[in-house]
Short mmCIF file of C-alpha atoms in Angstrom, two decimals:
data_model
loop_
_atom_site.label_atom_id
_atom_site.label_comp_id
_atom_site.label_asym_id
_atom_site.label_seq_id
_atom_site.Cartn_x
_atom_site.Cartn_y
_atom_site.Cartn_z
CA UNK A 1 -82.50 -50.09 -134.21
CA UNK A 2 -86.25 -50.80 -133.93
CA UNK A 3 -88.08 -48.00 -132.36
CA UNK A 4 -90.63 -48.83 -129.50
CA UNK A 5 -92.10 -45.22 -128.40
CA UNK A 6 -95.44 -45.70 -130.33
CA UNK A 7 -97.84 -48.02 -130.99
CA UNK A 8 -100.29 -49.30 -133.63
CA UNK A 9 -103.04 -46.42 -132.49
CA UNK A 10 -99.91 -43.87 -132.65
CA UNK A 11 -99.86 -45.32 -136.64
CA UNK A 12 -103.33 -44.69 -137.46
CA UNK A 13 -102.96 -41.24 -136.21
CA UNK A 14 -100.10 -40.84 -138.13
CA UNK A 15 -101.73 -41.88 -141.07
CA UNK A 16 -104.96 -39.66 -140.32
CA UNK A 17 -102.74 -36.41 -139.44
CA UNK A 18 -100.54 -37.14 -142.99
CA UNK A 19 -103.62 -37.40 -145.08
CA UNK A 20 -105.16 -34.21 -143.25
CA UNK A 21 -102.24 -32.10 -143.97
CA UNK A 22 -102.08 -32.98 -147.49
CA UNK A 23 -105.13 -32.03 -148.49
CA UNK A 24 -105.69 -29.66 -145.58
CA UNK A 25 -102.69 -27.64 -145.21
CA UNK A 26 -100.14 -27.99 -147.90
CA UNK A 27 -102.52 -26.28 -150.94
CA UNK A 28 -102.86 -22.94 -148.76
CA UNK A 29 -99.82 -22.96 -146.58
CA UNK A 30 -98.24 -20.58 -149.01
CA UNK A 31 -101.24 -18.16 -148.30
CA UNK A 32 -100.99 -18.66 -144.73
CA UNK A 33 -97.05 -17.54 -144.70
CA UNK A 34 -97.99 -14.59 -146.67
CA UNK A 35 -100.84 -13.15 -144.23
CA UNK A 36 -98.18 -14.62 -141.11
CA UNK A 37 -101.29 -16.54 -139.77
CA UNK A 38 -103.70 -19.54 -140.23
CA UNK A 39 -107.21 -18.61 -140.39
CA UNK A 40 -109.54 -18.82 -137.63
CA UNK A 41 -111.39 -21.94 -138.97
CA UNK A 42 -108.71 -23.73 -138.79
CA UNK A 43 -108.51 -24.43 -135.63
CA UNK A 44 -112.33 -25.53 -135.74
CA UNK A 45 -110.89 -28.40 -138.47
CA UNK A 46 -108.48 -29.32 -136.32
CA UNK A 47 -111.42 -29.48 -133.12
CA UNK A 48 -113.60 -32.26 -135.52
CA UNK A 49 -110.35 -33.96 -136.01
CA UNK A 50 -110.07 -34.41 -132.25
CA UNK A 51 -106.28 -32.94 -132.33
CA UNK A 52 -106.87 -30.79 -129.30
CA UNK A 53 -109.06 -32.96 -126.87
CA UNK A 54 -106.97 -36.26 -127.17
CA UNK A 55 -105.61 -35.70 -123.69
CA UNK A 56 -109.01 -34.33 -122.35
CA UNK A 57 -110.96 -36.19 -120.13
CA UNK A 58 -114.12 -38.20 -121.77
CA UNK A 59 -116.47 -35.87 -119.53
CA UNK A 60 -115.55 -32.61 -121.27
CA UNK A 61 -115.45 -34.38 -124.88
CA UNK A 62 -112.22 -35.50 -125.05
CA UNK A 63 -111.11 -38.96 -125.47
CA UNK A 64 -109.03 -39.23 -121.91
CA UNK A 65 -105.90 -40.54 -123.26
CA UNK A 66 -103.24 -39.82 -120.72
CA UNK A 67 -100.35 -39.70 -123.11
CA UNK A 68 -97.69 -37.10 -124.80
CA UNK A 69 -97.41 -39.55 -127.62
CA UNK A 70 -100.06 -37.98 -130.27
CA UNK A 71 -98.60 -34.85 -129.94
CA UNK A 72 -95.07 -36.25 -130.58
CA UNK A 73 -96.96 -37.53 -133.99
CA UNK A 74 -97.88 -34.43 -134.98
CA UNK A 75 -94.72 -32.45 -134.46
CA UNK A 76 -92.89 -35.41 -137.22
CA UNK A 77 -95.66 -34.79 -139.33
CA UNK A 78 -95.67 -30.92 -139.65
CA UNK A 79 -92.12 -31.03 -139.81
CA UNK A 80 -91.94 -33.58 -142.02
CA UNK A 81 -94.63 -31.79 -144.22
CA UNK A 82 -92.37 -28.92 -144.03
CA UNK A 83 -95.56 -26.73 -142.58
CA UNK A 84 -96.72 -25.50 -139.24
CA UNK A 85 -100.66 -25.21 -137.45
CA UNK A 86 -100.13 -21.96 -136.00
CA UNK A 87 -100.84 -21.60 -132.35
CA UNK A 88 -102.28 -24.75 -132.12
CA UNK A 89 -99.29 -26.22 -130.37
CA UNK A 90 -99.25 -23.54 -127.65
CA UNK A 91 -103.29 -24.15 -127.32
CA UNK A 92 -101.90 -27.83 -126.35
CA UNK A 93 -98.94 -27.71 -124.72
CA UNK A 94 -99.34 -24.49 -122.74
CA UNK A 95 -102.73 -23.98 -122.22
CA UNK A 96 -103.89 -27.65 -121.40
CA UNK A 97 -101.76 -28.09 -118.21
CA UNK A 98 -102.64 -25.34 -116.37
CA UNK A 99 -106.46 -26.72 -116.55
CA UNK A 100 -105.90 -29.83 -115.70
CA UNK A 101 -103.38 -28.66 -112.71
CA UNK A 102 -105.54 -25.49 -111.74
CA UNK A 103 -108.77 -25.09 -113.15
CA UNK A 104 -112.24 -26.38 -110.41
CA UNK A 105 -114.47 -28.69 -111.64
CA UNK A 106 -116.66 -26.04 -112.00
CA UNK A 107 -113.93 -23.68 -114.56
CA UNK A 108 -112.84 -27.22 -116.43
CA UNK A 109 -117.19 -27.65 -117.02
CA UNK A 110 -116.51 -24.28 -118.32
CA UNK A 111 -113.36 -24.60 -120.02
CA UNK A 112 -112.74 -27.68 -121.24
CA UNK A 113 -115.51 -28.37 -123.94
CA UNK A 114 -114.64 -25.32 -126.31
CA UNK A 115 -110.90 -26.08 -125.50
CA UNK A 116 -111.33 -29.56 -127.24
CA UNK A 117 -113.63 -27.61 -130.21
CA UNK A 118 -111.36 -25.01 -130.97
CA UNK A 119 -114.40 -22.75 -130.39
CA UNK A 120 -111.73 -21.10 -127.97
CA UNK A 121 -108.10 -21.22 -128.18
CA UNK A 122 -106.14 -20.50 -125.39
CA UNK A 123 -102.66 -19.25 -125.29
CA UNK A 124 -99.92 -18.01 -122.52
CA UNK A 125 -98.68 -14.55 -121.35
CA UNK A 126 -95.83 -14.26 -118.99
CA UNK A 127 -92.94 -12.54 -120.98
CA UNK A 128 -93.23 -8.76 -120.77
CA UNK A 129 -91.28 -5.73 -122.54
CA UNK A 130 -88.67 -5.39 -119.84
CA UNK A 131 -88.44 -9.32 -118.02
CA UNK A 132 -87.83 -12.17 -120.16
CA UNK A 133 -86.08 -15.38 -117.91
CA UNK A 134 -86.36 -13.14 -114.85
CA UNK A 135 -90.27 -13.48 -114.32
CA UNK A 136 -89.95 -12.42 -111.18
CA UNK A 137 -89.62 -8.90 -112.32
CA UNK A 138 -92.90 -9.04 -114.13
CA UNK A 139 -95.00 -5.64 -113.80
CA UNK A 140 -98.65 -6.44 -115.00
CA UNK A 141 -100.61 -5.67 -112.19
CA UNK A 142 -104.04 -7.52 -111.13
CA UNK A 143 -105.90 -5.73 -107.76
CA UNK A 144 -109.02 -7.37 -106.15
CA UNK A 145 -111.85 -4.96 -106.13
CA UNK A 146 -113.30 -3.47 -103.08
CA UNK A 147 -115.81 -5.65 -103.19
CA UNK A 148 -114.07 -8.71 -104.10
CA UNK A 149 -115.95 -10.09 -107.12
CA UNK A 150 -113.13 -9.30 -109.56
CA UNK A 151 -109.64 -8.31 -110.12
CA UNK A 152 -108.96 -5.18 -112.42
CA UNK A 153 -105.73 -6.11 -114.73
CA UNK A 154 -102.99 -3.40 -115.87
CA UNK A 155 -99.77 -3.83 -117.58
CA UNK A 156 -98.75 -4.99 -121.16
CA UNK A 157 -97.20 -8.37 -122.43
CA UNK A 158 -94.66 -9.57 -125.44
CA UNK A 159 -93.83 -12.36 -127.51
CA UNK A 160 -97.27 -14.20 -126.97
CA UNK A 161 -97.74 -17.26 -129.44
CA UNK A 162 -101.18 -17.84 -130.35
CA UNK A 163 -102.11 -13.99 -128.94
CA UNK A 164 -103.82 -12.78 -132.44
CA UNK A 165 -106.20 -15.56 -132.22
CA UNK A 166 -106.63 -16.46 -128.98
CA UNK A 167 -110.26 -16.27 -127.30
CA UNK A 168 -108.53 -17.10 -123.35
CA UNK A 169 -105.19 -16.23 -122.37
CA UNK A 170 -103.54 -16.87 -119.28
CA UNK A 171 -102.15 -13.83 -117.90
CA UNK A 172 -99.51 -13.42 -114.84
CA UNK A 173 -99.77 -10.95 -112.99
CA UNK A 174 -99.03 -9.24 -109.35
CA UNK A 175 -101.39 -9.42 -106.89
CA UNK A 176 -99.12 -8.36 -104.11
CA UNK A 177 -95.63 -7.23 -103.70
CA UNK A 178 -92.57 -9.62 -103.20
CA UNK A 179 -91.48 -10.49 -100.30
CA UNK A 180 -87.91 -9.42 -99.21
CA UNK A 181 -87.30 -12.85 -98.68
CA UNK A 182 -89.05 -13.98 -101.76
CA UNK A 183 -88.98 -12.25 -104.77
CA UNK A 184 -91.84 -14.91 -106.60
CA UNK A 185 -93.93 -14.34 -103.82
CA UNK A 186 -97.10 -12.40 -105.01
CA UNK A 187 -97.57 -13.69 -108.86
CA UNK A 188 -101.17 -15.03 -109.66
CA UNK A 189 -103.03 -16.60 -112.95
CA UNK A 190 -105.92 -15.72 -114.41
CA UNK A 191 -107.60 -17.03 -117.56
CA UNK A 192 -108.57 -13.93 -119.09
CA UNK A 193 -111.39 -13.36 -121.79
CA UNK A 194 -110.28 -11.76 -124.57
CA UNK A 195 -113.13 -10.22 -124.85
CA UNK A 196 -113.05 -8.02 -121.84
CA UNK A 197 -113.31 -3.91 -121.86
CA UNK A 198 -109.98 -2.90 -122.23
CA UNK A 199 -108.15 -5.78 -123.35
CA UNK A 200 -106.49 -5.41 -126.49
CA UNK A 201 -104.18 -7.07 -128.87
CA UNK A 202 -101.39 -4.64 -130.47
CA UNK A 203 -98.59 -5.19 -133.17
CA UNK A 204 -98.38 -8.72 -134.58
CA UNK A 205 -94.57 -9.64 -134.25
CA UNK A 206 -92.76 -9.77 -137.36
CA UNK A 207 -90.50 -12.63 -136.63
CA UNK A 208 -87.12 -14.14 -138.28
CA UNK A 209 -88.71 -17.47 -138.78
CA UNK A 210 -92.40 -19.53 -137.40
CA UNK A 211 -94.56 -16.80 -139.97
CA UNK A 212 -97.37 -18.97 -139.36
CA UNK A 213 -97.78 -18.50 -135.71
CA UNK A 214 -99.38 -15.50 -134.35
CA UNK A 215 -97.23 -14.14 -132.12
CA UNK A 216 -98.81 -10.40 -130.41
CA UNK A 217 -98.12 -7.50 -128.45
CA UNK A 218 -101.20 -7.44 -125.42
CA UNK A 219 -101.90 -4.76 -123.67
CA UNK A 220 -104.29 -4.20 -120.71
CA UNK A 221 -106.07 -1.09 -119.21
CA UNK A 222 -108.26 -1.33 -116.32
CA UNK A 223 -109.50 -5.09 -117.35
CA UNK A 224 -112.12 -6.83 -115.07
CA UNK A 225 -111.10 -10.42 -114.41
CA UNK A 226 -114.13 -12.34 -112.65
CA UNK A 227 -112.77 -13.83 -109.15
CA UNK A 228 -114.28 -17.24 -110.82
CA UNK A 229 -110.92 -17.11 -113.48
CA UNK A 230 -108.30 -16.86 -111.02
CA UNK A 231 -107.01 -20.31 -111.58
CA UNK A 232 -105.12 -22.01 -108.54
CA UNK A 233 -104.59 -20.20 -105.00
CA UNK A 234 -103.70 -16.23 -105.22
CA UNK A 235 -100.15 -15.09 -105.18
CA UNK A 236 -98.75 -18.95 -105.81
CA UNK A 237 -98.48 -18.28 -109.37
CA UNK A 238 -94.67 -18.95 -109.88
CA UNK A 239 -94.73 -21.83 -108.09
CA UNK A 240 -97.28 -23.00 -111.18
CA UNK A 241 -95.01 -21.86 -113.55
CA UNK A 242 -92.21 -24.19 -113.21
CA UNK A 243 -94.37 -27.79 -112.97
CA UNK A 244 -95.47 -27.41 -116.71
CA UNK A 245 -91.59 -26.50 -117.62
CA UNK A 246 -90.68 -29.78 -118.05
CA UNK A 247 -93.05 -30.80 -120.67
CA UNK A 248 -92.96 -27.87 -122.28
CA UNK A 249 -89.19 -27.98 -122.52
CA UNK A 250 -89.69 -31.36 -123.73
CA UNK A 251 -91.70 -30.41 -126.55
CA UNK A 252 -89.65 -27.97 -127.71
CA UNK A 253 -87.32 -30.79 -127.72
CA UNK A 254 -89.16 -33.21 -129.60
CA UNK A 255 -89.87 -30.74 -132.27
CA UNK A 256 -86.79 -29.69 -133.00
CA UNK A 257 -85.79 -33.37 -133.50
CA UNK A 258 -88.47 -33.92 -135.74
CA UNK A 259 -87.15 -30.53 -138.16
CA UNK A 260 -83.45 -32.16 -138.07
CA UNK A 261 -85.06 -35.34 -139.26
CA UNK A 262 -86.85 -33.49 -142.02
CA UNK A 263 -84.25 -31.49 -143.12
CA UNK A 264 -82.34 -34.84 -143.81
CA UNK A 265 -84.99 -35.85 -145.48
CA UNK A 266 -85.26 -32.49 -147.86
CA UNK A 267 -81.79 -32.43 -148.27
CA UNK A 268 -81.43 -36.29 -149.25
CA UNK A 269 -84.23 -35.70 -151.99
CA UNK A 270 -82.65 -32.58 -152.93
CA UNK A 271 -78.62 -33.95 -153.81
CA UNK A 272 -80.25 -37.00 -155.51
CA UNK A 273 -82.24 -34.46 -158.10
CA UNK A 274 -79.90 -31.92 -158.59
CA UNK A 275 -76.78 -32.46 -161.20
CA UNK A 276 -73.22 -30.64 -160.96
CA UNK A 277 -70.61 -30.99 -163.38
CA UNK A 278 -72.74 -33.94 -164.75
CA UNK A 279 -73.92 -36.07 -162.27
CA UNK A 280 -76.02 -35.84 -159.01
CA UNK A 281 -74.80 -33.76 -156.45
CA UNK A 282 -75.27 -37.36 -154.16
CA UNK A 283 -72.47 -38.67 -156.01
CA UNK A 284 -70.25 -36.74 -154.03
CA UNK A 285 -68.36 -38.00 -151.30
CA UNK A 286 -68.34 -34.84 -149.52
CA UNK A 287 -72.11 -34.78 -149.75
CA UNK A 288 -72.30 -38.62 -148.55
CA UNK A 289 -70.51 -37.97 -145.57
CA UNK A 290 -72.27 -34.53 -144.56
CA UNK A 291 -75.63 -36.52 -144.38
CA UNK A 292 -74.21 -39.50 -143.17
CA UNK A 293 -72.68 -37.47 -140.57
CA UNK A 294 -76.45 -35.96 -140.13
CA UNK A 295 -77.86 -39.03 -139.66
CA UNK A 296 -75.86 -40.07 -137.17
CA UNK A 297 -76.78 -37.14 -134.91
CA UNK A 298 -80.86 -36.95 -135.77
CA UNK A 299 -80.89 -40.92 -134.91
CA UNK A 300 -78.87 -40.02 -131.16
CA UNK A 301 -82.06 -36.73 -130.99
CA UNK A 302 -84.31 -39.23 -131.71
CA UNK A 303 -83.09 -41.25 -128.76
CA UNK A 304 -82.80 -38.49 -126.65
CA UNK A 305 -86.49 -37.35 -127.44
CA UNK A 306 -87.88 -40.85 -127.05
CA UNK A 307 -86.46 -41.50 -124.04
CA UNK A 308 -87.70 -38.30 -122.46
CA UNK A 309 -91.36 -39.02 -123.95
CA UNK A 310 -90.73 -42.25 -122.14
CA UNK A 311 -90.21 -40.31 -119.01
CA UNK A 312 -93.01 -37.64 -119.37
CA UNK A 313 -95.61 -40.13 -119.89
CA UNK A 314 -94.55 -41.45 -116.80
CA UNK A 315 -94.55 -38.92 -114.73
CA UNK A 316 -90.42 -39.23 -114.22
CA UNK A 317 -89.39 -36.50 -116.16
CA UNK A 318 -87.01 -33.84 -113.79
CA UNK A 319 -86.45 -30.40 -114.99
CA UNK A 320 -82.82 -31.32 -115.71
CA UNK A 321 -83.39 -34.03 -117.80
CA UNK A 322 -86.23 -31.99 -119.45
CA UNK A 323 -83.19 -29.10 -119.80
CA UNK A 324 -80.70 -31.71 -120.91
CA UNK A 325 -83.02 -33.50 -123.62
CA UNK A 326 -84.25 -29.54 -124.89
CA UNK A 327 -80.51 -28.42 -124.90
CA UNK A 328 -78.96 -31.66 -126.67
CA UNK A 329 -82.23 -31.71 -129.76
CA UNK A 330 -82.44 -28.17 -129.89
CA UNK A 331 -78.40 -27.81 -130.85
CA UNK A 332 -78.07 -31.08 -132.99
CA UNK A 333 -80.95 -29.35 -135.27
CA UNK A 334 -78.91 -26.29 -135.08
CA UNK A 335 -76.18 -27.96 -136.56
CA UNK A 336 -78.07 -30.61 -138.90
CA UNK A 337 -80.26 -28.24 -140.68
CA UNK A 338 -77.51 -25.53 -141.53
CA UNK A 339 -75.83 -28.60 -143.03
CA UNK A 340 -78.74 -29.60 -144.92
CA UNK A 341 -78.98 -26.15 -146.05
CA UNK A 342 -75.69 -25.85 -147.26
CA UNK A 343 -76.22 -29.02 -149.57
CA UNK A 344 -78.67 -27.08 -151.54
CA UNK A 345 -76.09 -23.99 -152.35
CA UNK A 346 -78.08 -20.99 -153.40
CA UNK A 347 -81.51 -22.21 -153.54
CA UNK A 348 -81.06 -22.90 -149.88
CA UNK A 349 -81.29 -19.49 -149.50
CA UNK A 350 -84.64 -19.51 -151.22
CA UNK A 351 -88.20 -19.58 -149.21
CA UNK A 352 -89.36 -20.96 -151.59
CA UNK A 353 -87.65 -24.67 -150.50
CA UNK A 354 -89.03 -25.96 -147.04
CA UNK A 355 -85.20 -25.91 -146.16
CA UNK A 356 -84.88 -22.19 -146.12
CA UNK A 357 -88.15 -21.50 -144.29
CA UNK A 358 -86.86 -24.85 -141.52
CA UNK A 359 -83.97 -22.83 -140.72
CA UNK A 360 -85.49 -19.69 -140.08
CA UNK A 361 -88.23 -21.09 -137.89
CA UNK A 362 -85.59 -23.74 -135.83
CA UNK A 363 -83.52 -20.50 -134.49
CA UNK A 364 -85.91 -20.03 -131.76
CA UNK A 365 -85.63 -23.27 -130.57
CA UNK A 366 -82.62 -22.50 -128.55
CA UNK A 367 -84.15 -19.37 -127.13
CA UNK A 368 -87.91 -20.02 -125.71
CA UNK A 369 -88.54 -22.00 -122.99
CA UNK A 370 -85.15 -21.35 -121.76
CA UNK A 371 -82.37 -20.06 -123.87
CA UNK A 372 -79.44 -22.83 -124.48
CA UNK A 373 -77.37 -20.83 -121.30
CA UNK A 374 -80.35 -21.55 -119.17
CA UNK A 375 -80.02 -24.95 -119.68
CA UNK A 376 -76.76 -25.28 -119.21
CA UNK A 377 -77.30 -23.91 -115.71
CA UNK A 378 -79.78 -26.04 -114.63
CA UNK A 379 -78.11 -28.89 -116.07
CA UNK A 380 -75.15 -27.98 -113.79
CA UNK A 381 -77.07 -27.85 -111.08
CA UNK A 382 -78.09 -30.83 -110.78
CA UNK A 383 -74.80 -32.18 -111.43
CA UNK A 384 -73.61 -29.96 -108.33
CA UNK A 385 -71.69 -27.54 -109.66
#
């Protein structure tokens, strides 16, 4: 079936972004896994590209392309690559729509230029030690000063991609109490300088898979947050919360597609190369119809993912169908990639093969954003159950 999602300019890029990571990324991603990070000046590489300011209005140095499809480029052609940029994604797919939704002409002047440079990299704190789905129950405190020029932040936050690196973070926090009636009630955001007097970044995770990405521990003691980087109205913060969800559920989505696609891809290269008893382990029927069966389910992802780019670019994507496509991709490369793993027997196992390293880093997949059980209840939901 011919695919229609992208275009001629969507080629190019593809063709710019495969050449970049080949002589960019694959000679020191092995480095990178072994320090758990990319290195700073990365990200300023990936600024001259124009990676980060494609959907960026013209004004602020972007090129004001209105369109998920670039990014849906990139996520084939890390995965396909078998490597990862780090927190670059989250600088994109978090921290960009709370700008454009929230930020005053006057913060996106501000803002918006270094976003698209990489001269500061922005990344998202909600999740804290004791709340993970249940941000209602969030304890980071932010209090307006008596004088009202600033807030002064307290509290501590967990699991924050792109938090060893980042130069802006977007913190929620309390600025008043819940209502009785309304638990959400009271949650601001503020986009905090990492920089600040008592801001500080603590353990960097030491995760099961995604050892690129710099995921951190932040803490906060007494912080002063200018009034000026509250972004949107006070206390509305939750509210803010769930209108990125959908594209951020559909990313997670779409790149989870693209890592069943390439571990087809690794695993067809793999049978055809490796001999058993004499001849290729392709030879095989049982191997024929384990990636035949593979196939079949990364082409009906790929659908799925297309179809909800479709939607996003649109404007049309709900949170269900955002829940259904991230629930459907998300599971199919659960299943696809342990396959594909099991296809290379023991060297599967290895790190060493981009197989071994895909599985480990696709586990989350069915966690963030909304664990697989999440999903399923928004899904029913909206089927009115």
């Amino acid at each position: 079936m011919r695919r229609t999602v992208f275009n001629e300019d969507h080629e190019a890029f593809r063709e710019t972004i495969r050449a970049f990571i080949e002589a960019e990324v694959v000679p020191v991603h092995d480095e990178w896994l072994a320090v758990g990070q990319a290195p700073r000046d990365f990200y300023y590489k990936l600024g001259e590209l124009g990676v980060f300011g494609i959907r960026v209005p013209e004004e602020y140095g972007g090129a004001g392309i209105d369109s998920h499809k670039f990014e849906a480029v990139m996520y084939e052609e890390t995965s396909r690559a078998g490597v990862s940029f780090g927190g670059s994604g989250v600088h994109v797919l978090l921290g960009l729509p709370y700008i454009e939704m929230l930020a005053t002409d006057e913060q996106k002047k501000r803002f918006l230029p270094k976003f698209v440079s990489g001269e500061e990299m922005w990344a998202l704190a909600m999740t804290e030690p004791g709340t993970g789905s249940d941000l209602a129950g969030m304890k980071t405190t932010a209090k307006l000063s008596d004088d009202g020029t600033h807030y002064v932040l307290n509290g501590a936050k967990t699991f924050i991609t792109g938090g060893v690196h980042a130069d802006r973070v977007i913190v929620c926090a309390r600025t008043a109490a819940p209502r009785e009636d309304d638990r959400r009630f009271g949650i601001s955001l503020f986009a905090v300088d990492t920089k600040s007097e008592g801001y500080s970044v603590g353990r960097k995770l030491d995760k099961l898979g995604l050892k690129v990405s710099d995921t951190a521990e932040l803490a906060f003691v007494d912080v002063k947050i200018p009034v000026e980087d509250l972004l949107g109205e006070e206390n509305k913060g939750f509210g803010y919360l769930g209108l990125n969800l959908a594209s951020e559920r559909w990313g997670i989505a779409f790149g989870a597609y693209a890592q069943a696609k390439a571990a087809v891809r690794f695993a067809k290269e793999y049978v055809q190369e490796r001999t058993v008893f004499g001849k290729p382990v392709a030879a095989f029927q049982n191997t024929k119809f384990e990636l035949a069966a593979c196939q079949a389910e990364v082409d009906a992802a790929e659908a799925v993912a297309d179809r909800a780019l479709e939607a996003l670019d649109a404007g049309e994507l709900s949170p269900a169908e955002a829940a259904s496509a991230k629930l459907f991709c998300t599971e199919v490369a659960h299943r696809v990639i342990d396959k594909c793993l099991q296809l290379h027997g023991g060297y599967g196992f290895m790190n060493e093969y981009p197989i071994a390293r895909l599985y480990a880093d696709n586990r989350v997949n069915r966690i963030y954003g909304g664990t697989s059980e999440v999903m399923k209840m928004i899904i029913a939901k909206s089927m009115g159950l």
